[in-house]
mmCIF file of C-alpha atoms in Angstrom:
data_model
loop_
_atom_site.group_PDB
_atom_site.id
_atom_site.type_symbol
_atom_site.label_atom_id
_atom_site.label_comp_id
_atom_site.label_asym_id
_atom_site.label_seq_id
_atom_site.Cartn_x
_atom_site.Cartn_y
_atom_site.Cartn_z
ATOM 1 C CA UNK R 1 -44.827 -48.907 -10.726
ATOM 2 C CA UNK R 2 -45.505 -50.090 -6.902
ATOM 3 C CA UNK R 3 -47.832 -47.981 -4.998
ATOM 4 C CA UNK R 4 -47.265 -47.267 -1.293
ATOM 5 C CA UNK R 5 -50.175 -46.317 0.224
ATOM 6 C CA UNK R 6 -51.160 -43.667 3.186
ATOM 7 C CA UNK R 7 -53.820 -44.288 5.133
ATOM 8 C CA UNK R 8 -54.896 -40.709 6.092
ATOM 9 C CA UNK R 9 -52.159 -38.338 6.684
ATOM 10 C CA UNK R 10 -51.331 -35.119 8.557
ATOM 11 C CA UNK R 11 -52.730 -32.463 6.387
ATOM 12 C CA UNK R 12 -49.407 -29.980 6.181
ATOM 13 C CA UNK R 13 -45.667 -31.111 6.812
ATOM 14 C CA UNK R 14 -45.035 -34.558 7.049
ATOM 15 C CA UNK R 15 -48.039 -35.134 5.183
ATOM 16 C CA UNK R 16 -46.849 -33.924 1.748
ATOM 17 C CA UNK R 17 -43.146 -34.785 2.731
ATOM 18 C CA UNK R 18 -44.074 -38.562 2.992
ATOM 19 C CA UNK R 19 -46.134 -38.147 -0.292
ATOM 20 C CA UNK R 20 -43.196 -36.235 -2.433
ATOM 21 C CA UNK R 21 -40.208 -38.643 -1.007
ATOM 22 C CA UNK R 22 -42.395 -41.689 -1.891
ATOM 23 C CA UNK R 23 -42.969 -40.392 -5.422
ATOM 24 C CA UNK R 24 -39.371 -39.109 -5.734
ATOM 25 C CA UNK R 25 -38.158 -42.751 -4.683
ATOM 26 C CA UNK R 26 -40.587 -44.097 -7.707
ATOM 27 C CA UNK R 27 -43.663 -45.046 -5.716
ATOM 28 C CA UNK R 28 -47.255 -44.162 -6.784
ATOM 29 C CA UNK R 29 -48.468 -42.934 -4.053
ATOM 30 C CA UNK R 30 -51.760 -43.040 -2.589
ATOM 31 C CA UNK R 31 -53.544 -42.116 -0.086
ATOM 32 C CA UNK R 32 -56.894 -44.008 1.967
ATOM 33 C CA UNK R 33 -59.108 -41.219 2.879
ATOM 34 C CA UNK R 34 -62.586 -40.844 4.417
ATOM 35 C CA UNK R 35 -62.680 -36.926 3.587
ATOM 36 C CA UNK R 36 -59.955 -36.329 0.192
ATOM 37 C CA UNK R 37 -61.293 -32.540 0.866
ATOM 38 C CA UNK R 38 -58.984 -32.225 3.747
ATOM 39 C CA UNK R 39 -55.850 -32.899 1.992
ATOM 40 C CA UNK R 40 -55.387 -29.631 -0.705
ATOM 41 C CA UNK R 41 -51.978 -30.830 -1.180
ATOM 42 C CA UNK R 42 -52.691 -33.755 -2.978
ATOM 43 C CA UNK R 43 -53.187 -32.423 -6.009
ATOM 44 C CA UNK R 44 -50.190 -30.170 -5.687
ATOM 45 C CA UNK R 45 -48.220 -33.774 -4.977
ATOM 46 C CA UNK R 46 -49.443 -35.815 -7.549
ATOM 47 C CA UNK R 47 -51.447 -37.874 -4.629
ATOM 48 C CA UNK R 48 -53.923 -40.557 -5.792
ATOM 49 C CA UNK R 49 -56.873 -40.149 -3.286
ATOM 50 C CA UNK R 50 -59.287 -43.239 -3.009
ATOM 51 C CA UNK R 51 -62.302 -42.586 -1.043
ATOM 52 C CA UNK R 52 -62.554 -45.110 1.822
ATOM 53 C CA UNK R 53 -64.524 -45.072 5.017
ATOM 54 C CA UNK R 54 -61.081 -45.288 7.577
ATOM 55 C CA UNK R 55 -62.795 -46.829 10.196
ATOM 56 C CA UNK R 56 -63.611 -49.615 8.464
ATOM 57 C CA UNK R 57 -61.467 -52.798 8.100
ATOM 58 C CA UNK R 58 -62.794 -54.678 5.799
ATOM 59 C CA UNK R 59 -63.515 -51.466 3.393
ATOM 60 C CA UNK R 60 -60.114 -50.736 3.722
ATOM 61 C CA UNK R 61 -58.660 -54.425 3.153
ATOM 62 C CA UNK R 62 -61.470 -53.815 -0.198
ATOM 63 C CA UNK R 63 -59.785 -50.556 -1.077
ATOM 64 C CA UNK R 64 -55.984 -52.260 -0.702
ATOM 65 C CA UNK R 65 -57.372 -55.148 -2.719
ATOM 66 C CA UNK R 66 -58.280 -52.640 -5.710
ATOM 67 C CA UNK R 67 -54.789 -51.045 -5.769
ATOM 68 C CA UNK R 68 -53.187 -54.460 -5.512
ATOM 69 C CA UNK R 69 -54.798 -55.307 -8.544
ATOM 70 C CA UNK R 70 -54.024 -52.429 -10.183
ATOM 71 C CA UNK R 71 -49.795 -51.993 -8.970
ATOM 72 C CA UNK R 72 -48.283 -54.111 -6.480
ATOM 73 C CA UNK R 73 -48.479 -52.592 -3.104
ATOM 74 C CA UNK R 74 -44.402 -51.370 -2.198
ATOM 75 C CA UNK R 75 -45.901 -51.213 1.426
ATOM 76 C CA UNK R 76 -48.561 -49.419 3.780
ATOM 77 C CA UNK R 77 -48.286 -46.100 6.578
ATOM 78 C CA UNK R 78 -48.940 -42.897 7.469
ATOM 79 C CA UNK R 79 -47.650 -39.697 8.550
ATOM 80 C CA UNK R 80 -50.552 -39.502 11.099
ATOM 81 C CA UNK R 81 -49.811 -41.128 14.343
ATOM 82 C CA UNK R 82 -53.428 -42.293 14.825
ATOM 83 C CA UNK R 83 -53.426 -44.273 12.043
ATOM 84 C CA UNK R 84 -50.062 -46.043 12.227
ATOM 85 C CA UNK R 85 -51.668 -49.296 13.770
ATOM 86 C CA UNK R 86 -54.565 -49.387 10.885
ATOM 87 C CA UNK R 87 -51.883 -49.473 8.158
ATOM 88 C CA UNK R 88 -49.424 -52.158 10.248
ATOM 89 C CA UNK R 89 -52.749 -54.245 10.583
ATOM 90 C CA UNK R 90 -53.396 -53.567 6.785
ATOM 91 C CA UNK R 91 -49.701 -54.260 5.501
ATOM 92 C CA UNK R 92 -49.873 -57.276 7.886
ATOM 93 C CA UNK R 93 -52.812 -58.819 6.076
#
């Protein structure tokens, strides 16, 4: 199974949309997240959370790395605006 990964999310709407349609469509998804406490849908969604400082690069290239070896990565985003650069820069590297 490929994993797509979220880095952060919004914590209600699109937040668990993206994470349902990306396991619907076959994905494993999971989700990059400095503070998993914020997101009580991700248990509800069947949401891997990996515990990652987001402001880090390298920590999250580390944390990417790790899933990668694990599933290959389908591809990299978020539902959270703030973060959509982060995970272009990620899914770049």
């Amino acid at each position: 199974m490929r994993s797509l990964i979220f880095v952060e999310s919004n914590t209600s709407g699109t937040g668990p949309l993206f994470a349902r349609m990306a396991a619907g469509l076959g994905f494993r998804p999971v989700l990059l997240s400095a503070d998993a406490s914020r997101y009580a849908f991700a248990g509800r969604e069947g949401l891997e959370v990996a515990a990652v400082d987001t402001q880090d690069r390298a920590a999250l290239l580390e944390a990417c790395r790790r899933i990668a070896a694990d599933s290959a990565i389908a591809g990299i985003t978020s539902s959270s605006e703030y973060f959509i650069a982060t995970a272009a820069g990620l899914a770049e590297e």
